[in-house]
GROMACS .gro file of C-alpha atoms in nm:
model
  371
    1MET     CA    1   4.308  16.196   5.918
    2SER     CA    2   4.665  16.122   5.809
    3GLN     CA    3   4.952  16.097   6.053
    4ILE     CA    4   5.224  16.348   5.965
    5ALA     CA    5   5.234  16.664   5.753
    6ILE     CA    6   5.558  16.840   5.664
    7ILE     CA    7   5.530  17.196   5.537
    8GLY     CA    8   5.828  17.255   5.310
    9GLY     CA    9   6.015  17.026   5.073
   10GLY     CA   10   6.370  17.136   5.147
   11LEU     CA   11   6.644  16.928   5.307
   12ALA     CA   12   6.491  16.908   5.654
   13GLY     CA   13   6.146  16.828   5.521
   14LEU     CA   14   6.263  16.559   5.279
   15ALA     CA   15   6.497  16.395   5.530
   16ALA     CA   16   6.221  16.379   5.792
   17ALA     CA   17   5.974  16.249   5.532
   18THR     CA   18   6.213  15.967   5.441
   19ASP     CA   19   6.294  15.882   5.803
   20LEU     CA   20   5.933  15.872   5.922
   21SER     CA   21   5.812  15.684   5.613
   22LEU     CA   22   6.078  15.419   5.669
   23ARG     CA   23   5.943  15.385   6.024
   24GLY     CA   24   5.603  15.297   5.877
   25PHE     CA   25   5.415  15.626   5.924
   26GLU     CA   26   5.197  15.806   5.671
   27VAL     CA   27   5.376  16.125   5.563
   28VAL     CA   28   5.261  16.403   5.332
   29VAL     CA   29   5.494  16.687   5.224
   30PHE     CA   30   5.357  17.021   5.101
   31GLU     CA   31   5.598  17.235   4.897
   32LYS     CA   32   5.472  17.573   4.778
   33ARG     CA   33   5.714  17.617   4.488
   34LYS     CA   34   5.722  17.455   4.149
   35TRP     CA   35   5.986  17.204   4.231
   36PRO     CA   36   6.281  17.152   4.212
   37SER     CA   37   6.448  17.492   4.176
   38HIS     CA   38   6.782  17.658   4.234
   39LYS     CA   39   6.817  17.825   4.574
   40VAL     CA   40   7.050  18.077   4.734
   41CYS     CA   41   7.267  17.836   4.928
   42GLY     CA   42   7.633  17.766   4.999
   43GLU     CA   43   7.581  17.402   4.891
   44TYR     CA   44   7.835  17.262   5.136
   45VAL     CA   45   7.734  16.987   5.383
   46SER     CA   46   7.941  16.863   5.676
   47ASN     CA   47   8.006  16.488   5.688
   48GLU     CA   48   7.858  16.483   6.038
   49VAL     CA   49   7.523  16.391   5.877
   50LEU     CA   50   7.656  16.149   5.614
   51PRO     CA   51   7.604  15.832   5.827
   52TYR     CA   52   7.243  15.937   5.888
   53LEU     CA   53   7.182  16.005   5.519
   54ASN     CA   54   7.332  15.667   5.434
   55ARG     CA   55   7.100  15.503   5.686
   56LEU     CA   56   6.809  15.666   5.503
   57GLY     CA   57   6.936  15.514   5.178
   58ALA     CA   58   7.069  15.847   5.051
   59ASP     CA   59   7.424  15.858   4.914
   60PRO     CA   60   7.523  16.207   4.795
   61LEU     CA   61   7.865  16.092   4.675
   62SER     CA   62   7.700  15.845   4.436
   63TRP     CA   63   7.492  16.138   4.309
   64GLY     CA   64   7.808  16.322   4.209
   65ALA     CA   65   7.872  16.529   4.521
   66VAL     CA   66   8.229  16.658   4.548
   67ALA     CA   67   8.421  16.552   4.860
   68ILE     CA   68   8.546  16.856   5.057
   69GLU     CA   69   8.858  16.818   5.271
   70SER     CA   70   8.996  17.168   5.334
   71PHE     CA   71   8.888  17.523   5.410
   72GLU     CA   72   9.040  17.852   5.293
   73PHE     CA   73   8.960  18.181   5.464
   74SER     CA   74   9.062  18.527   5.345
   75SER     CA   75   9.031  18.863   5.520
   76PRO     CA   76   8.945  19.182   5.325
   77ASN     CA   77   9.312  19.267   5.270
   78GLY     CA   78   9.354  18.944   5.071
   79ARG     CA   79   9.560  18.756   5.328
   80TYR     CA   80   9.444  18.399   5.371
   81ARG     CA   81   9.484  18.078   5.565
   82HIS     CA   82   9.404  17.710   5.508
   83THR     CA   83   9.300  17.434   5.743
   84THR     CA   84   9.193  17.074   5.709
   85LEU     CA   85   8.826  17.020   5.795
   86PRO     CA   86   8.807  16.783   6.095
   87LEU     CA   87   8.519  16.576   5.955
   88GLY     CA   88   8.528  16.688   5.595
   89GLY     CA   89   8.214  16.735   5.392
   90PHE     CA   90   8.068  16.736   5.045
   91SER     CA   91   7.935  16.989   4.799
   92ILE     CA   92   7.636  16.938   4.571
   93SER     CA   93   7.384  17.175   4.415
   94ARG     CA   94   7.058  17.215   4.603
   95PHE     CA   95   6.876  17.144   4.278
   96ALA     CA   96   7.035  16.799   4.250
   97LEU     CA   97   7.021  16.723   4.621
   98ASP     CA   98   6.651  16.809   4.644
   99VAL     CA   99   6.573  16.593   4.339
  100HIS     CA  100   6.750  16.291   4.482
  101MET     CA  101   6.617  16.338   4.835
  102ALA     CA  102   6.260  16.370   4.705
  103HIS     CA  103   6.303  16.054   4.500
  104ARG     CA  104   6.427  15.872   4.809
  105ALA     CA  105   6.135  16.005   5.018
  106ARG     CA  106   5.886  15.881   4.760
  107GLU     CA  107   6.060  15.544   4.746
  108ALA     CA  108   6.019  15.522   5.123
  109GLY     CA  109   5.646  15.587   5.087
  110ALA     CA  110   5.604  15.962   5.143
  111ILE     CA  111   5.353  16.161   4.937
  112ILE     CA  112   5.491  16.491   4.804
  113HIS     CA  113   5.269  16.771   4.673
  114ASP     CA  114   5.464  17.050   4.506
  115HIS     CA  115   5.313  17.380   4.399
  116MET     CA  116   5.073  17.354   4.696
  117GLU     CA  117   5.104  17.634   4.948
  118ILE     CA  118   4.969  17.598   5.301
  119THR     CA  119   4.816  17.929   5.410
  120GLY     CA  120   4.674  17.845   5.751
  121ILE     CA  121   4.666  17.592   6.035
  122GLU     CA  122   4.389  17.519   6.284
  123ASN     CA  123   4.445  17.323   6.606
  124ASP     CA  124   4.181  17.111   6.777
  125ALA     CA  125   4.162  16.819   7.017
  126GLN     CA  126   4.198  16.567   6.734
  127GLY     CA  127   4.510  16.720   6.578
  128MET     CA  128   4.578  16.991   6.322
  129THR     CA  129   4.402  17.098   6.003
  130LEU     CA  130   4.609  17.249   5.722
  131ILE     CA  131   4.438  17.491   5.484
  132ALA     CA  132   4.586  17.501   5.133
  133HIS     CA  133   4.588  17.794   4.892
  134ASP     CA  134   4.302  17.635   4.695
  135GLY     CA  135   4.081  17.616   5.004
  136THR     CA  136   4.116  17.243   5.060
  137ARG     CA  137   4.157  17.123   5.419
  138HIS     CA  138   4.384  16.840   5.531
  139GLY     CA  139   4.384  16.684   5.880
  140PHE     CA  140   4.696  16.546   6.051
  141ASP     CA  141   4.807  16.417   6.388
  142VAL     CA  142   5.146  16.593   6.378
  143VAL     CA  143   5.280  16.885   6.173
  144LEU     CA  144   5.647  16.964   6.113
  145GLY     CA  145   5.750  17.308   5.990
  146ALA     CA  146   6.030  17.317   5.734
  147PHE     CA  147   5.924  17.623   5.538
  148GLY     CA  148   6.252  17.809   5.538
  149LYS     CA  149   6.401  18.130   5.667
  150ARG     CA  150   6.111  18.363   5.584
  151SER     CA  151   5.766  18.246   5.483
  152LYS     CA  152   5.403  18.352   5.475
  153MET     CA  153   5.353  18.071   5.726
  154ASP     CA  154   5.551  18.278   5.978
  155LYS     CA  155   5.295  18.556   5.935
  156SER     CA  156   5.000  18.317   5.946
  157LEU     CA  157   5.132  18.166   6.270
  158GLU     CA  158   5.200  18.516   6.411
  159ARG     CA  159   5.565  18.446   6.476
  160PRO     CA  160   5.714  18.779   6.594
  161GLU     CA  161   6.038  18.737   6.400
  162PHE     CA  162   5.844  18.769   6.072
  163TYR     CA  163   5.809  19.142   6.134
  164HIS     CA  164   6.178  19.198   6.201
  165ARG     CA  165   6.353  19.363   5.907
  166THR     CA  166   6.724  19.306   5.851
  167ASP     CA  167   7.001  19.457   5.644
  168TYR     CA  168   7.125  19.136   5.481
  169VAL     CA  169   7.081  19.017   5.124
  170GLY     CA  170   7.189  18.678   4.988
  171LEU     CA  171   7.311  18.623   4.631
  172LYS     CA  172   7.406  18.313   4.435
  173GLN     CA  173   7.566  18.259   4.094
  174TYR     CA  174   7.727  17.964   3.919
  175PHE     CA  175   8.058  18.017   3.742
  176ARG     CA  176   8.261  17.812   3.502
  177GLY     CA  177   8.620  17.838   3.617
  178GLU     CA  178   8.906  17.683   3.813
  179TYR     CA  179   8.906  17.630   4.189
  180PRO     CA  180   9.075  17.362   4.407
  181THR     CA  181   8.844  17.062   4.376
  182HIS     CA  182   8.826  16.949   4.738
  183GLN     CA  183   8.826  17.293   4.901
  184VAL     CA  184   8.554  17.525   5.028
  185GLY     CA  185   8.643  17.891   5.070
  186LEU     CA  186   8.511  18.195   5.256
  187TYR     CA  187   8.627  18.542   5.152
  188HIS     CA  188   8.551  18.866   5.338
  189PHE     CA  189   8.520  19.180   5.124
  190GLY     CA  190   8.404  19.461   5.352
  191PRO     CA  191   8.023  19.482   5.341
  192GLY     CA  192   7.991  19.104   5.329
  193TYR     CA  193   8.151  18.773   5.242
  194LEU     CA  194   8.157  18.525   4.957
  195GLY     CA  195   8.180  18.146   4.954
  196ILE     CA  196   8.308  17.917   4.678
  197SER     CA  197   8.292  17.543   4.623
  198ASN     CA  198   8.281  17.300   4.332
  199VAL     CA  199   7.952  17.117   4.272
  200GLU     CA  200   7.858  16.801   4.083
  201THR     CA  201   7.802  16.978   3.751
  202GLY     CA  202   8.167  17.085   3.726
  203LEU     CA  203   8.065  17.444   3.800
  204LEU     CA  204   8.161  17.669   4.090
  205ASN     CA  205   7.887  17.768   4.331
  206VAL     CA  206   7.942  18.124   4.450
  207ALA     CA  207   7.719  18.244   4.735
  208VAL     CA  208   7.729  18.591   4.890
  209LEU     CA  209   7.591  18.752   5.205
  210VAL     CA  210   7.607  19.130   5.191
  211ARG     CA  211   7.456  19.431   5.365
  212SER     CA  212   7.166  19.563   5.162
  213ASP     CA  213   7.313  19.912   5.133
  214ALA     CA  214   7.580  19.765   4.904
  215LEU     CA  215   7.305  19.745   4.640
  216LYS     CA  216   7.180  20.102   4.677
  217GLY     CA  217   7.196  20.352   4.395
  218GLY     CA  218   7.053  20.118   4.135
  219LYS     CA  219   7.342  19.873   4.149
  220THR     CA  220   7.242  19.525   4.032
  221PRO     CA  221   7.351  19.200   4.200
  222ALA     CA  222   7.555  19.115   3.889
  223GLN     CA  223   7.738  19.449   3.908
  224LEU     CA  224   7.806  19.400   4.278
  225LEU     CA  225   7.955  19.056   4.213
  226GLN     CA  226   8.190  19.193   3.949
  227GLU     CA  227   8.298  19.474   4.184
  228VAL     CA  228   8.371  19.224   4.460
  229ILE     CA  229   8.574  19.002   4.228
  230ALA     CA  230   8.779  19.301   4.117
  231SER     CA  231   8.835  19.449   4.464
  232GLN     CA  232   8.923  19.157   4.694
  233PRO     CA  233   9.265  19.013   4.599
  234ARG     CA  234   9.201  18.650   4.689
  235ILE     CA  235   8.856  18.642   4.526
  236HIS     CA  236   9.016  18.797   4.219
  237ASP     CA  237   9.275  18.518   4.214
  238HIS     CA  238   8.998  18.259   4.198
  239LEU     CA  239   8.726  18.423   3.987
  240ALA     CA  240   8.882  18.689   3.765
  241HIS     CA  241   8.871  18.460   3.462
  242ALA     CA  242   8.555  18.266   3.555
  243THR     CA  243   8.239  18.295   3.347
  244PRO     CA  244   7.895  18.345   3.510
  245ILE     CA  245   7.635  18.087   3.404
  246LEU     CA  246   7.296  18.214   3.523
  247ASP     CA  247   7.153  18.512   3.334
  248ASN     CA  248   7.126  18.696   3.665
  249PRO     CA  249   7.232  18.600   4.018
  250LEU     CA  250   6.958  18.466   4.243
  251ALA     CA  251   6.878  18.697   4.534
  252ILE     CA  252   6.690  18.684   4.865
  253SER     CA  253   6.643  18.963   5.121
  254ASN     CA  254   6.551  19.013   5.487
  255ILE     CA  255   6.785  18.741   5.612
  256SER     CA  256   6.773  18.724   5.992
  257PHE     CA  257   6.989  18.543   6.246
  258LEU     CA  258   6.765  18.620   6.544
  259PRO     CA  259   6.667  18.332   6.774
  260ARG     CA  260   6.338  18.166   6.676
  261SER     CA  261   6.089  17.939   6.848
  262VAL     CA  262   6.174  17.573   6.795
  263VAL     CA  263   5.817  17.465   6.873
  264HIS     CA  264   5.533  17.703   6.792
  265ARG     CA  265   5.163  17.626   6.838
  266GLY     CA  266   5.239  17.257   6.847
  267ILE     CA  267   5.447  17.260   6.527
  268LEU     CA  268   5.802  17.122   6.546
  269MET     CA  269   6.024  17.356   6.345
  270MET     CA  270   6.325  17.232   6.148
  271GLY     CA  271   6.597  17.388   5.936
  272ASP     CA  272   6.590  17.766   5.889
  273ALA     CA  273   6.231  17.775   6.022
  274ALA     CA  274   6.380  17.692   6.364
  275GLY     CA  275   6.678  17.926   6.342
  276MET     CA  276   6.932  18.026   6.081
  277ILE     CA  277   7.304  18.005   6.148
  278PRO     CA  278   7.509  18.275   5.972
  279PRO     CA  279   7.633  18.131   5.640
  280LEU     CA  280   7.996  18.198   5.737
  281ALA     CA  281   7.963  17.899   5.972
  282GLY     CA  282   7.906  17.683   5.664
  283ASN     CA  283   7.679  17.438   5.838
  284GLY     CA  284   7.315  17.528   5.776
  285MET     CA  285   7.243  17.229   5.552
  286ALA     CA  286   7.387  16.978   5.798
  287MET     CA  287   7.190  17.140   6.081
  288ALA     CA  288   6.868  17.105   5.881
  289ILE     CA  289   6.931  16.734   5.825
  290ARG     CA  290   7.027  16.675   6.188
  291ALA     CA  291   6.711  16.857   6.303
  292ALA     CA  292   6.507  16.621   6.084
  293GLN     CA  293   6.671  16.328   6.262
  294LEU     CA  294   6.589  16.471   6.605
  295ALA     CA  295   6.228  16.552   6.510
  296SER     CA  296   6.168  16.211   6.353
  297HIS     CA  297   6.282  16.036   6.669
  298GLU     CA  298   6.046  16.234   6.893
  299VAL     CA  299   5.748  16.218   6.655
  300ALA     CA  300   5.787  15.841   6.627
  301ALA     CA  301   5.791  15.808   7.006
  302TYR     CA  302   5.471  16.013   7.033
  303LEU     CA  303   5.282  15.825   6.761
  304LYS     CA  304   5.383  15.494   6.918
  305GLY     CA  305   5.234  15.607   7.248
  306GLN     CA  306   5.570  15.629   7.425
  307CYS     CA  307   5.522  15.992   7.529
  308SER     CA  308   5.252  16.260   7.533
  309ARG     CA  309   5.230  16.542   7.278
  310GLU     CA  310   5.360  16.786   7.539
  311GLU     CA  311   5.653  16.556   7.618
  312MET     CA  312   5.729  16.525   7.246
  313GLU     CA  313   5.744  16.902   7.212
  314VAL     CA  314   5.956  16.952   7.524
  315ARG     CA  315   6.198  16.674   7.432
  316TYR     CA  316   6.243  16.803   7.078
  317ALA     CA  317   6.303  17.161   7.192
  318ARG     CA  318   6.554  17.042   7.453
  319GLY     CA  319   6.734  16.818   7.204
  320TRP     CA  320   6.744  17.093   6.942
  321ASN     CA  321   6.888  17.346   7.185
  322ASP     CA  322   7.143  17.100   7.322
  323GLU     CA  323   7.256  17.024   6.968
  324PHE     CA  324   7.256  17.369   6.809
  325GLN     CA  325   7.253  17.651   7.065
  326LYS     CA  326   7.630  17.663   7.105
  327ARG     CA  327   7.683  17.658   6.727
  328LEU     CA  328   7.435  17.941   6.676
  329GLN     CA  329   7.600  18.152   6.946
  330TRP     CA  330   7.941  18.102   6.786
  331GLY     CA  331   7.798  18.179   6.444
  332ARG     CA  332   7.645  18.505   6.564
  333ARG     CA  333   7.971  18.608   6.733
  334LEU     CA  334   8.163  18.542   6.414
  335GLN     CA  335   7.901  18.733   6.214
  336ARG     CA  336   7.953  19.039   6.435
  337ILE     CA  337   8.329  19.016   6.384
  338MET     CA  338   8.285  18.987   6.008
  339GLU     CA  339   8.085  19.310   6.005
  340HIS     CA  340   8.408  19.501   6.073
  341GLU     CA  341   8.702  19.484   5.831
  342TRP     CA  342   8.960  19.572   6.096
  343ALA     CA  343   8.832  19.298   6.330
  344CYS     CA  344   8.841  19.040   6.053
  345ASN     CA  345   9.196  19.136   5.950
  346ILE     CA  346   9.316  19.118   6.312
  347GLY     CA  347   9.130  18.791   6.370
  348LEU     CA  348   9.307  18.625   6.079
  349GLN     CA  349   9.642  18.743   6.212
  350LEU     CA  350   9.561  18.593   6.552
  351THR     CA  351   9.487  18.253   6.397
  352ARG     CA  352   9.843  18.261   6.262
  353LEU     CA  353   9.976  18.297   6.617
  354VAL     CA  354   9.760  18.022   6.769
  355PRO     CA  355   9.835  17.671   6.637
  356GLY     CA  356   9.514  17.513   6.511
  357GLY     CA  357   9.323  17.836   6.573
  358LEU     CA  358   9.126  17.831   6.248
  359ALA     CA  359   9.044  17.461   6.285
  360THR     CA  360   8.919  17.524   6.640
  361ILE     CA  361   8.681  17.793   6.516
  362VAL     CA  362   8.547  17.555   6.250
  363GLN     CA  363   8.488  17.287   6.515
  364GLN     CA  364   8.278  17.526   6.725
  365THR     CA  365   8.022  17.563   6.445
  366HIS     CA  366   8.007  17.192   6.357
  367GLY     CA  367   7.881  16.886   6.538
  368THR     CA  368   7.983  16.523   6.562
  369SER     CA  369   7.887  16.231   6.342
  370HIS     CA  370   7.549  16.067   6.412
  371GLU     CA  371   7.406  15.741   6.288
   0.00000   0.00000   0.00000
């Protein structure tokens, strides 16, 4: 029996794999997809996790990540405001970040199996047995769940949120165009919002969250993007002359922001598997990495005999909630506001009247720097 299994080779999974391997534990990562691949993602990371990444031997800026210093927000009527980001951040494609993080995890000693889907988990007194899509069985002392926002694993584990249907669709396209290098932007356009940032390839990453009814009537994601660019004045300023790169935008559906169980059937959940913050908060990637740090600390304590399995689970859940609950609540409040054009327009006007108002909102959805 090996020590630690991580289901999912995204940011949380790879960061935890690196951390725990550096601590001397045996770690195996199972990633169901042919890997790496492009993902629907805003591709902005807050600097709050940069010291931790550096401690793991990961340096996104040396991999070409673009330093982000400011934030621009625009309401549906095209009015906009800027603020300096308190901690700053960086922007890098998920494709590149996953490649480099996986390389670092392997350097640290982790074993990574891509294109291997875990379809079931059995618990017993000795630990947990993972059942792969090919019928093979793999025993582990501890299992971490980093399988994303919506997975067959949720159904296999009978997590109730799997059966909840939502009205949100996520889109992502790369553009070749001009945009302020060290800025990340969020632009409301009625049925949704759109984010822009530069990534290491010199392209613009454009990510969209939109209500699914915006795609009814046979409208394609590409057509919707062009309509949005033409209709929202500030988006038009930035993207009217930009050229799309991917043949078709990437798309995901059934995006949910409902609370989720942080520990389920003895599995410590990380990243979107533990709870997804609305993308408008711009901090999902940093939260995934920070969750990996929290989980690694508690798993190490358990495997060293410093606490029981139950104590490990309780401590991780408490630490996760202390770290993220306030951010998630703020993110959900902001999401509700963004669902109404009039509320968003008024909200932007109010930030003009309150000095530092926009910066304060940003701070509520971000954390502090951790080594």
